[in-house]
Structures are given as structure tokens and as C-alpha cells.
PDB file of C-alpha atoms and ligand atoms in Angstrom:
ATOM      1  CA  MET A   1     -13.134  -2.919 -14.697  1.00 48.00           C
ATOM      2  CA  ASN A   2     -13.622  -0.194 -12.176  1.00 48.00           C
ATOM      3  CA  SER A   3     -17.199   0.378 -11.020  1.00 52.00           C
ATOM      4  CA  PRO A   4     -18.416   3.829 -12.010  1.00 59.00           C
ATOM      5  CA  VAL A   5     -19.265   4.612  -8.432  1.00 68.00           C
ATOM      6  CA  ASN A   6     -15.818   4.032  -7.204  1.00 91.00           C
ATOM      7  CA  CYS A   7     -14.268   6.092 -10.018  1.00 94.00           C
ATOM      8  CA  ILE A   8     -13.904   9.837  -9.350  1.00 97.00           C
ATOM      9  CA  VAL A   9     -12.094  10.881 -12.495  1.00 98.00           C
ATOM     10  CA  GLU A  10     -11.893   9.219 -15.949  1.00 97.00           C
ATOM     11  CA  LEU A  11      -9.917  10.616 -18.843  1.00 97.00           C
ATOM     12  CA  ARG A  12     -10.432   8.789 -22.219  1.00 97.00           C
ATOM     13  CA  GLY A  13      -8.346   9.637 -25.297  1.00 98.00           C
ATOM     14  CA  VAL A  14      -7.675  13.164 -23.971  1.00 98.00           C
ATOM     15  CA  THR A  15      -5.584  15.306 -26.242  1.00 98.00           C
ATOM     16  CA  LYS A  16      -4.567  18.955 -25.634  1.00 98.00           C
ATOM     17  CA  THR A  17      -2.986  21.001 -28.347  1.00 98.00           C
ATOM     18  CA  TYR A  18      -1.900  24.538 -27.500  1.00 97.00           C
ATOM     19  CA  ALA A  19      -1.394  27.403 -29.929  1.00 95.00           C
ATOM     20  CA  GLY A  20       1.673  26.938 -31.993  1.00 94.00           C
ATOM     21  CA  ASP A  21       0.987  23.191 -32.547  1.00 95.00           C
ATOM     22  CA  VAL A  22       2.255  22.134 -29.063  1.00 97.00           C
ATOM     23  CA  HIS A  23       0.880  18.681 -28.462  1.00 98.00           C
ATOM     24  CA  ALA A  24       0.862  18.709 -24.692  1.00 98.00           C
ATOM     25  CA  LEU A  25      -1.344  15.569 -24.293  1.00 98.00           C
ATOM     26  CA  ARG A  26      -1.569  13.091 -27.130  1.00 98.00           C
ATOM     27  CA  GLY A  27      -4.282  10.611 -26.053  1.00 97.00           C
ATOM     28  CA  VAL A  28      -4.325  10.038 -22.249  1.00 97.00           C
ATOM     29  CA  ASP A  29      -6.478   7.357 -20.634  1.00 97.00           C
ATOM     30  CA  LEU A  30      -6.519   7.548 -16.875  1.00 96.00           C
ATOM     31  CA  THR A  31      -8.904   6.435 -14.055  1.00 96.00           C
ATOM     32  CA  ILE A  32      -8.625   7.772 -10.546  1.00 96.00           C
ATOM     33  CA  ASP A  33     -10.540   5.741  -7.984  1.00 96.00           C
ATOM     34  CA  ARG A  34     -11.934   7.173  -4.768  1.00 96.00           C
ATOM     35  CA  GLY A  35      -9.405   6.701  -2.067  1.00 96.00           C
ATOM     36  CA  ASP A  36      -6.345   6.708  -4.432  1.00 96.00           C
ATOM     37  CA  LEU A  37      -3.128   8.498  -3.360  1.00 96.00           C
ATOM     38  CA  LEU A  38      -1.712   9.110  -6.818  1.00 96.00           C
ATOM     39  CA  ALA A  39       1.618  10.520  -7.830  1.00 96.00           C
ATOM     40  CA  ILE A  40       1.933  12.061 -11.323  1.00 97.00           C
ATOM     41  CA  VAL A  41       5.523  11.974 -12.475  1.00 96.00           C
ATOM     42  CA  GLY A  42       7.544  12.634 -15.584  1.00 95.00           C
ATOM     43  CA  PRO A  43      10.070  15.037 -17.080  1.00 95.00           C
ATOM     44  CA  SER A  44       9.574  18.685 -17.338  1.00 95.00           C
ATOM     45  CA  GLY A  45       7.315  19.442 -20.303  1.00 96.00           C
ATOM     46  CA  SER A  46       5.793  15.926 -20.400  1.00 96.00           C
ATOM     47  CA  GLY A  47       2.189  17.186 -19.804  1.00 97.00           C
ATOM     48  CA  LYS A  48       1.769  16.759 -16.049  1.00 97.00           C
ATOM     49  CA  SER A  49       0.312  20.203 -15.348  1.00 96.00           C
ATOM     50  CA  THR A  50      -1.817  20.120 -18.407  1.00 98.00           C
ATOM     51  CA  MET A  51      -3.239  16.776 -17.308  1.00 98.00           C
ATOM     52  CA  LEU A  52      -3.932  18.149 -13.831  1.00 97.00           C
ATOM     53  CA  HIS A  53      -5.654  21.170 -15.404  1.00 96.00           C
ATOM     54  CA  MET A  54      -7.893  18.696 -17.416  1.00 97.00           C
ATOM     55  CA  ILE A  55      -8.642  16.622 -14.189  1.00 97.00           C
ATOM     56  CA  GLY A  56      -9.383  19.870 -12.378  1.00 97.00           C
ATOM     57  CA  THR A  57     -11.623  21.084 -15.161  1.00 96.00           C
ATOM     58  CA  LEU A  58      -9.559  24.362 -15.255  1.00 94.00           C
ATOM     59  CA  ASP A  59      -9.266  23.869 -19.038  1.00 94.00           C
ATOM     60  CA  ARG A  60     -11.128  21.872 -21.624  1.00 94.00           C
ATOM     61  CA  PRO A  61      -9.394  19.168 -23.711  1.00 97.00           C
ATOM     62  CA  THR A  62      -8.916  19.500 -27.592  1.00 97.00           C
ATOM     63  CA  SER A  63     -10.513  16.098 -27.935  1.00 98.00           C
ATOM     64  CA  GLY A  64     -11.466  13.133 -25.761  1.00 98.00           C
ATOM     65  CA  THR A  65     -13.644  12.797 -22.629  1.00 98.00           C
ATOM     66  CA  VAL A  66     -13.111  14.053 -19.178  1.00 98.00           C
ATOM     67  CA  ARG A  67     -15.491  12.746 -16.479  1.00 98.00           C
ATOM     68  CA  VAL A  68     -15.383  14.051 -12.945  1.00 98.00           C
ATOM     69  CA  ALA A  69     -17.671  12.775 -10.210  1.00 96.00           C
ATOM     70  CA  GLY A  70     -19.824  11.186 -12.887  1.00 95.00           C
ATOM     71  CA  HIS A  71     -20.237  14.242 -15.092  1.00 97.00           C
ATOM     72  CA  ASP A  72     -18.981  14.552 -18.571  1.00 97.00           C
ATOM     73  CA  VAL A  73     -17.376  17.934 -18.319  1.00 96.00           C
ATOM     74  CA  ALA A  74     -18.086  18.795 -22.056  1.00 96.00           C
ATOM     75  CA  THR A  75     -21.778  18.779 -21.378  1.00 96.00           C
ATOM     76  CA  LEU A  76     -21.633  21.294 -18.566  1.00 96.00           C
ATOM     77  CA  SER A  77     -21.896  25.103 -18.888  1.00 95.00           C
ATOM     78  CA  ASP A  78     -19.162  27.289 -17.289  1.00 92.00           C
ATOM     79  CA  ARG A  79     -21.482  27.961 -14.408  1.00 91.00           C
ATOM     80  CA  GLU A  80     -22.200  24.227 -13.909  1.00 94.00           C
ATOM     81  CA  LEU A  81     -18.539  23.546 -14.139  1.00 94.00           C
ATOM     82  CA  SER A  82     -17.627  26.030 -11.362  1.00 91.00           C
ATOM     83  CA  GLY A  83     -20.273  24.443  -9.247  1.00 91.00           C
ATOM     84  CA  LEU A  84     -18.713  21.009  -9.801  1.00 94.00           C
ATOM     85  CA  ARG A  85     -15.312  22.421  -9.053  1.00 93.00           C
ATOM     86  CA  SER A  86     -16.334  23.984  -5.790  1.00 89.00           C
ATOM     87  CA  ARG A  87     -18.074  20.860  -4.557  1.00 91.00           C
ATOM     88  CA  THR A  88     -15.634  18.320  -5.753  1.00 96.00           C
ATOM     89  CA  LEU A  89     -12.164  19.739  -6.024  1.00 96.00           C
ATOM     90  CA  GLY A  90      -9.483  21.287  -3.925  1.00 96.00           C
ATOM     91  CA  PHE A  91      -6.281  22.697  -5.480  1.00 97.00           C
ATOM     92  CA  VAL A  92      -2.863  23.156  -4.041  1.00 97.00           C
ATOM     93  CA  PHE A  93      -0.168  24.823  -6.183  1.00 95.00           C
ATOM     94  CA  GLN A  94       3.566  25.241  -5.868  1.00 94.00           C
ATOM     95  CA  GLN A  95       3.146  28.972  -5.335  1.00 94.00           C
ATOM     96  CA  PHE A  96       0.749  29.204  -2.339  1.00 94.00           C
ATOM     97  CA  HIS A  97      -1.485  31.843  -4.039  1.00 95.00           C
ATOM     98  CA  LEU A  98      -2.590  33.384  -0.751  1.00 97.00           C
ATOM     99  CA  SER A  99      -3.955  36.948  -0.475  1.00 97.00           C
ATOM    100  CA  PRO A 100      -1.218  38.910   1.269  1.00 96.00           C
ATOM    101  CA  GLY A 101      -3.398  41.469   2.940  1.00 93.00           C
ATOM    102  CA  VAL A 102      -5.645  39.126   4.989  1.00 97.00           C
ATOM    103  CA  SER A 103      -5.286  36.689   7.826  1.00 98.00           C
ATOM    104  CA  ALA A 104      -4.920  32.940   7.482  1.00 98.00           C
ATOM    105  CA  LEU A 105      -8.496  32.608   8.645  1.00 98.00           C
ATOM    106  CA  ASP A 106      -9.903  34.911   5.991  1.00 97.00           C
ATOM    107  CA  ASN A 107      -7.705  33.423   3.267  1.00 98.00           C
ATOM    108  CA  VAL A 108      -9.386  30.041   4.037  1.00 98.00           C
ATOM    109  CA  ALA A 109     -12.915  31.472   4.736  1.00 97.00           C
ATOM    110  CA  ASP A 110     -12.843  33.391   1.389  1.00 95.00           C
ATOM    111  CA  GLY A 111     -12.340  30.108  -0.387  1.00 92.00           C
ATOM    112  CA  LEU A 112     -15.826  29.204   0.694  1.00 92.00           C
ATOM    113  CA  LEU A 113     -17.469  32.359  -0.698  1.00 88.00           C
ATOM    114  CA  TYR A 114     -18.963  30.495  -3.604  1.00 81.00           C
ATOM    115  CA  THR A 115     -20.508  27.750  -1.534  1.00 82.00           C
ATOM    116  CA  GLY A 116     -23.389  29.916  -0.343  1.00 83.00           C
ATOM    117  CA  THR A 117     -22.410  29.468   3.235  1.00 88.00           C
ATOM    118  CA  GLY A 118     -22.961  32.391   5.614  1.00 94.00           C
ATOM    119  CA  ARG A 119     -19.959  34.467   7.015  1.00 94.00           C
ATOM    120  CA  ARG A 120     -19.983  33.039  10.417  1.00 96.00           C
ATOM    121  CA  ALA A 121     -20.177  29.416   9.218  1.00 96.00           C
ATOM    122  CA  ARG A 122     -17.493  30.124   6.654  1.00 96.00           C
ATOM    123  CA  ARG A 123     -15.165  31.361   9.375  1.00 97.00           C
ATOM    124  CA  GLU A 124     -15.992  28.397  11.648  1.00 97.00           C
ATOM    125  CA  ARG A 125     -15.239  25.963   8.894  1.00 97.00           C
ATOM    126  CA  ALA A 126     -12.043  27.840   8.116  1.00 98.00           C
ATOM    127  CA  ALA A 127     -10.871  27.657  11.646  1.00 98.00           C
ATOM    128  CA  ALA A 128     -11.552  23.887  11.679  1.00 97.00           C
ATOM    129  CA  ALA A 129      -9.549  23.461   8.486  1.00 97.00           C
ATOM    130  CA  LEU A 130      -6.640  25.464   9.966  1.00 98.00           C
ATOM    131  CA  GLU A 131      -6.808  23.379  13.060  1.00 97.00           C
ATOM    132  CA  ARG A 132      -6.740  20.282  10.965  1.00 94.00           C
ATOM    133  CA  VAL A 133      -3.472  21.296   9.265  1.00 95.00           C
ATOM    134  CA  GLY A 134      -1.861  22.264  12.663  1.00 96.00           C
ATOM    135  CA  LEU A 135      -2.317  26.009  12.353  1.00 97.00           C
ATOM    136  CA  GLY A 136      -5.060  26.545  14.981  1.00 97.00           C
ATOM    137  CA  HIS A 137      -2.628  28.919  16.708  1.00 97.00           C
ATOM    138  CA  ARG A 138      -2.013  31.065  13.592  1.00 97.00           C
ATOM    139  CA  LEU A 139      -5.513  32.172  12.613  1.00 98.00           C
ATOM    140  CA  ARG A 140      -4.820  35.877  12.696  1.00 98.00           C
ATOM    141  CA  HIS A 141      -1.436  35.767  11.087  1.00 98.00           C
ATOM    142  CA  ARG A 142      -1.008  37.213   7.582  1.00 98.00           C
ATOM    143  CA  PRO A 143       1.058  35.211   4.992  1.00 98.00           C
ATOM    144  CA  SER A 144       4.030  37.493   5.432  1.00 97.00           C
ATOM    145  CA  GLN A 145       4.057  36.544   9.139  1.00 98.00           C
ATOM    146  CA  LEU A 146       4.124  32.769   8.374  1.00 98.00           C
ATOM    147  CA  SER A 147       6.821  30.449   7.146  1.00 97.00           C
ATOM    148  CA  GLY A 148       6.692  28.937   3.713  1.00 96.00           C
ATOM    149  CA  GLY A 149       5.633  25.658   5.109  1.00 96.00           C
ATOM    150  CA  GLU A 150       2.869  27.268   7.171  1.00 97.00           C
ATOM    151  CA  GLN A 151       1.664  29.336   4.161  1.00 97.00           C
ATOM    152  CA  GLN A 152       1.424  26.103   2.137  1.00 96.00           C
ATOM    153  CA  ARG A 153      -0.505  24.520   4.987  1.00 97.00           C
ATOM    154  CA  VAL A 154      -2.882  27.545   4.880  1.00 97.00           C
ATOM    155  CA  ALA A 155      -3.295  26.846   1.186  1.00 97.00           C
ATOM    156  CA  VAL A 156      -4.107  23.115   1.989  1.00 97.00           C
ATOM    157  CA  ALA A 157      -6.633  24.258   4.579  1.00 97.00           C
ATOM    158  CA  ARG A 158      -8.213  26.504   1.936  1.00 97.00           C
ATOM    159  CA  ALA A 159      -8.305  23.624  -0.533  1.00 96.00           C
ATOM    160  CA  VAL A 160      -9.990  21.290   1.959  1.00 95.00           C
ATOM    161  CA  ALA A 161     -12.245  23.633   3.921  1.00 96.00           C
ATOM    162  CA  GLY A 162     -15.269  22.718   1.807  1.00 93.00           C
ATOM    163  CA  ASP A 163     -14.531  18.979   2.306  1.00 93.00           C
ATOM    164  CA  PRO A 164     -13.954  18.151  -1.354  1.00 96.00           C
ATOM    165  CA  PRO A 165     -13.606  14.451  -2.246  1.00 97.00           C
ATOM    166  CA  LEU A 166     -10.562  15.091  -4.408  1.00 98.00           C
ATOM    167  CA  VAL A 167      -7.417  17.253  -3.746  1.00 98.00           C
ATOM    168  CA  LEU A 168      -5.051  18.034  -6.675  1.00 98.00           C
ATOM    169  CA  ALA A 169      -1.565  19.244  -5.756  1.00 97.00           C
ATOM    170  CA  ASP A 170       0.892  20.568  -8.377  1.00 96.00           C
ATOM    171  CA  GLU A 171       4.436  20.323  -6.860  1.00 96.00           C
ATOM    172  CA  PRO A 172       3.127  21.287  -3.387  1.00 96.00           C
ATOM    173  CA  THR A 173       6.586  21.019  -1.847  1.00 95.00           C
ATOM    174  CA  GLY A 174       8.486  22.603  -4.744  1.00 94.00           C
ATOM    175  CA  ASN A 175       9.110  25.859  -2.927  1.00 93.00           C
ATOM    176  CA  LEU A 176       9.746  24.356   0.512  1.00 94.00           C
ATOM    177  CA  ASP A 177      12.826  23.026   2.309  1.00 94.00           C
ATOM    178  CA  SER A 178      12.569  19.302   3.141  1.00 91.00           C
ATOM    179  CA  ARG A 179      11.418  19.682   6.751  1.00 93.00           C
ATOM    180  CA  ALA A 180       8.562  21.976   5.733  1.00 94.00           C
ATOM    181  CA  GLY A 181       7.878  19.866   2.763  1.00 93.00           C
ATOM    182  CA  ALA A 182       7.460  16.796   5.002  1.00 93.00           C
ATOM    183  CA  ASP A 183       5.003  18.668   7.161  1.00 92.00           C
ATOM    184  CA  VAL A 184       2.904  19.483   4.134  1.00 93.00           C
ATOM    185  CA  LEU A 185       3.098  15.893   2.906  1.00 94.00           C
ATOM    186  CA  ALA A 186       2.073  14.661   6.314  1.00 93.00           C
ATOM    187  CA  VAL A 187      -1.006  16.863   6.087  1.00 93.00           C
ATOM    188  CA  LEU A 188      -1.864  15.440   2.667  1.00 95.00           C
ATOM    189  CA  ALA A 189      -1.248  11.879   4.018  1.00 94.00           C
ATOM    190  CA  ASP A 190      -3.574  12.531   6.968  1.00 94.00           C
ATOM    191  CA  LEU A 191      -6.220  13.798   4.501  1.00 95.00           C
ATOM    192  CA  HIS A 192      -5.841  10.639   2.499  1.00 96.00           C
ATOM    193  CA  GLU A 193      -6.084   8.443   5.580  1.00 95.00           C
ATOM    194  CA  ALA A 194      -9.338  10.178   6.432  1.00 95.00           C
ATOM    195  CA  GLY A 195     -10.802   9.296   3.052  1.00 95.00           C
ATOM    196  CA  THR A 196      -9.839  12.151   0.582  1.00 97.00           C
ATOM    197  CA  THR A 197      -8.582  11.092  -2.845  1.00 98.00           C
ATOM    198  CA  VAL A 198      -5.239  12.922  -3.498  1.00 97.00           C
ATOM    199  CA  ALA A 199      -3.243  13.401  -6.694  1.00 97.00           C
ATOM    200  CA  ILE A 200       0.167  14.924  -6.415  1.00 97.00           C
ATOM    201  CA  ILE A 201       2.421  16.035  -9.316  1.00 96.00           C
ATOM    202  CA  THR A 202       6.005  15.682  -8.037  1.00 94.00           C
ATOM    203  CA  HIS A 203       9.571  15.585  -9.350  1.00 87.00           C
ATOM    204  CA  ASP A 204      10.620  13.910  -6.170  1.00 89.00           C
ATOM    205  CA  ALA A 205      11.062  10.127  -6.388  1.00 89.00           C
ATOM    206  CA  GLU A 206      10.809   9.802  -2.627  1.00 88.00           C
ATOM    207  CA  ILE A 207       7.407  11.495  -2.525  1.00 91.00           C
ATOM    208  CA  ALA A 208       6.232   9.454  -5.490  1.00 93.00           C
ATOM    209  CA  GLY A 209       7.362   6.366  -3.626  1.00 92.00           C
ATOM    210  CA  TRP A 210       5.001   7.191  -0.762  1.00 89.00           C
ATOM    211  CA  CYS A 211       2.025   7.148  -3.046  1.00 94.00           C
ATOM    212  CA  SER A 212       0.051   4.008  -3.642  1.00 91.00           C
ATOM    213  CA  ARG A 213       0.014   4.608  -7.276  1.00 94.00           C
ATOM    214  CA  GLN A 214       2.282   6.320  -9.858  1.00 95.00           C
ATOM    215  CA  VAL A 215       1.277   7.550 -13.209  1.00 96.00           C
ATOM    216  CA  ARG A 216       4.270   8.387 -15.482  1.00 96.00           C
ATOM    217  CA  LEU A 217       3.928  10.712 -18.374  1.00 97.00           C
ATOM    218  CA  ARG A 218       6.304  11.077 -21.325  1.00 96.00           C
ATOM    219  CA  ASP A 219       5.687  13.390 -24.249  1.00 97.00           C
ATOM    220  CA  GLY A 220       2.001  13.768 -23.546  1.00 97.00           C
ATOM    221  CA  LEU A 221       1.324  10.115 -23.020  1.00 97.00           C
ATOM    222  CA  VAL A 222       0.876   7.910 -19.966  1.00 96.00           C
ATOM    223  CA  VAL A 223       3.730   5.325 -20.180  1.00 93.00           C
ATOM    224  CA  ASP A 224       3.257   3.683 -16.841  1.00 81.00           C
ATOM    225  CA  GLY A 225       0.376   3.547 -14.354  1.00 72.00           C
ATOM    226  CA  HIS A 226       1.387   0.851 -11.885  1.00 61.00           C
ATOM    227  CA  GLU A 227       0.156   0.343  -8.311  1.00 56.00           C
ATOM    228  CA  HIS A 228       2.307  -1.017  -5.603  1.00 53.00           C
ATOM    229  CA  ASP A 229       1.610  -2.464  -2.143  1.00 50.00           C
ATOM    230  CA  HIS A 230       3.072  -0.761   0.737  1.00 51.00           C
ATOM    231  CA  LEU A 231       2.518   0.565   4.186  1.00 50.00           C
ATOM    232  CA  SER A 232       0.196   3.475   4.500  1.00 55.00           C
ATOM    233  CA  PRO A 233       1.748   6.943   3.724  1.00 58.00           C
ATOM    234  CA  VAL A 234       1.480   7.899   7.293  1.00 55.00           C
ATOM    235  CA  GLU A 235       3.414   4.818   8.408  1.00 57.00           C
ATOM    236  CA  LEU A 236       6.031   5.533   5.698  1.00 56.00           C
ATOM    237  CA  LEU A 237       6.406   9.107   6.823  1.00 59.00           C
ATOM    238  CA  ARG A 238       6.846   7.977  10.396  1.00 54.00           C
ATOM    239  CA  GLY A 239       9.242   5.228   9.247  1.00 52.00           C
ATOM    240  CA  ALA A 240      11.382   7.819   7.522  1.00 49.00           C
ATOM    241  CA  GLY A 241      11.639   9.669  10.831  1.00 46.00           C
ATOM    242  CA  ARG A 242       9.600  12.611   9.584  1.00 45.00           C
TER     243      ARG A 242
HETATM  244  P1  ADP B   1       4.878  19.552 -17.195  1.00 81.61           P
HETATM  245  O1  ADP B   1       3.927  19.902 -16.191  1.00 81.61           O
HETATM  246  O2  ADP B   1       5.100  18.028 -17.252  1.00 81.61           O
HETATM  247  O3  ADP B   1       6.179  20.315 -17.083  1.00 81.61           O
HETATM  248  P2  ADP B   1       3.223  21.013 -19.014  1.00 81.61           P
HETATM  249  O4  ADP B   1       1.858  20.359 -18.950  1.00 81.61           O
HETATM  250  O5  ADP B   1       3.327  22.287 -18.228  1.00 81.61           O
HETATM  251  O6  ADP B   1       4.279  19.942 -18.615  1.00 81.61           O
HETATM  252  O7  ADP B   1       3.541  21.424 -20.487  1.00 81.61           O
HETATM  253  C1  ADP B   1       3.473  20.374 -21.609  1.00 81.61           C
HETATM  254  C2  ADP B   1       3.836  21.138 -22.873  1.00 81.61           C
HETATM  255  O8  ADP B   1       2.856  22.073 -23.176  1.00 81.61           O
HETATM  256  C3  ADP B   1       5.182  21.874 -22.833  1.00 81.61           C
HETATM  257  O9  ADP B   1       5.776  21.793 -24.062  1.00 81.61           O
HETATM  258  C4  ADP B   1       4.740  23.292 -22.531  1.00 81.61           C
HETATM  259  O10 ADP B   1       5.676  24.211 -22.995  1.00 81.61           O
HETATM  260  C5  ADP B   1       3.400  23.435 -23.305  1.00 81.61           C
HETATM  261  N1  ADP B   1       2.546  24.319 -22.690  1.00 81.61           N
HETATM  262  C6  ADP B   1       1.980  24.252 -21.415  1.00 81.61           C
HETATM  263  N2  ADP B   1       1.042  25.210 -21.221  1.00 81.61           N
HETATM  264  C7  ADP B   1       0.981  25.963 -22.440  1.00 81.61           C
HETATM  265  C8  ADP B   1       0.244  27.113 -22.800  1.00 81.61           C
HETATM  266  N3  ADP B   1      -0.674  27.682 -22.056  1.00 81.61           N
HETATM  267  N4  ADP B   1       0.413  27.479 -24.127  1.00 81.61           N
HETATM  268  C9  ADP B   1       1.227  26.854 -24.980  1.00 81.61           C
HETATM  269  N5  ADP B   1       2.040  25.809 -24.581  1.00 81.61           N
HETATM  270  C10 ADP B   1       1.876  25.412 -23.390  1.00 81.61           C
END
């Protein structure tokens, strides 16, 4: 049994039915412990993104319980839910979702608007986050002046600038070539080494293999949630010559 303190996400009997009688999740049980590096795998349409939306409290389940950082999401108002999200969660998507008209620094700093931090402190934290993903020399660049891999690293910096304990990434390397994808993964691996819990949806068996745990979905159900022992992700990335 996992201790509640160690557990950051718990899904119990979670179902999600979309309009048109689409049963995207059909009773999912999942526990994510603090410190996990988790791959969520499965064929297209198996419910991976829907499950990530449930974990990220971006949508509510049709039935079942979602607990995040000890809170039963169903008991929270929309306002409380956005507070929980901004304190606890960082999101990285396949499309980088950066604002085209503003610098990398402002893209990251604007992500902290809802934390109540002053402008100067927001920009300092944003600069530190960009430094952390290796973009300390690109603060003034706009997204169009950055490569795809750099844009995704800006998106990672935005996700982690508020120091959330959990980062959720939906196919974060899906739009990148393998070199740029490896750079983004190395950043996620560093974050994990530093103590952040990371969950990654991926089609890529190699990426899934780097994770300490894989959860496999099929037709809206978890069919496998095994853990395997291995070197740390950073060691594996280095070992692969990346
Ligand atoms: P995956 O991420 O594994 O590709 P999804 O979670 O995106 O799977 O989708 C699971 C199922 O739910 C699919 O059949 C998909 O077409 C359907 N679905 C996803 N989002 C919606 C939505 N907003 N409205 C209706 N059906 C949806």
C-alpha cells in the first residue's frame, strides 16, 4: 500500500464518456508516487490524453475519483481547482503553445501571472527557469527566432517556473527531430533527478524504456502498470550517446 503522503495522484474507477457515447476511459485505477518517472503508452485512441486531462484536472471524470496532492478534485470549485493546478502542475504539450509576439522570457514569466508574484520576481524566476533548460542566452528571442527544440524547452521552462511537484507532458517530442527531442528529454530527466515527478505520454518505445515505470492503456483501461529497475534516466541518456 502506498502511503498517502508519498502519493501525488490517485485515480480510482475513473470513467470518461464523451458525447456520442464514446467511452474514452472505462474504469481506470492509477497511483503516481512522488518521484516517479512515468511513461503512459498505448495505441492511438486508447485514452492516454483523456487520462492526462483527468490527472491534470483539465476535465472532470464522468464517474470515479481523482485525487491530486491529497485533494479530491470533485470537492473543489473551479477557482480552487485552478489554484491547485497552478501550485501543483506543469504542462507540456506536443504543440508548444507559446505566444508568438513575446520573448521567451515573457512567455515564461506570463505563466506565473496567476501566482500573485510581482512582475520583477516573475521575470527573475522566468530567467532562472530558462537558464535551467539551457536557454539563458535566448531570453529576448521570440518563438519564431528559436528552433523547434528550443521552443519546446521554453515551454518546459514555463511549465516548471513555478516549481510544481508534478510535470505532465503529452508527446513532448512529437514535433521534434531526434536530436532536439533528446535535448527536451534530457531536460525532463534532469528535472526528475532534481525531485520533480514526471509523467510522459509517448508513442516512442525508446522513451518509454527510459522511464522507471510504464502504464499501458488499451480501450480505456490500464492493461499493464509495471515498474522496472534500471539506471537513472540521465545515465541512460548518456549511455545512448545523447
Ligand atoms: P489517445 O490519447 O490514446 O490517442 P484520447 O484520450 O485522445 O486517446 O481519445 C480516446 C477516445 O476518446 C478516442 O476514441 C477519441 O476519439 C475520443 N475523444 C477524445 N476527446 C474527445 C472529445 N473531446 N469529444 C469526443 N470524443 C473524444
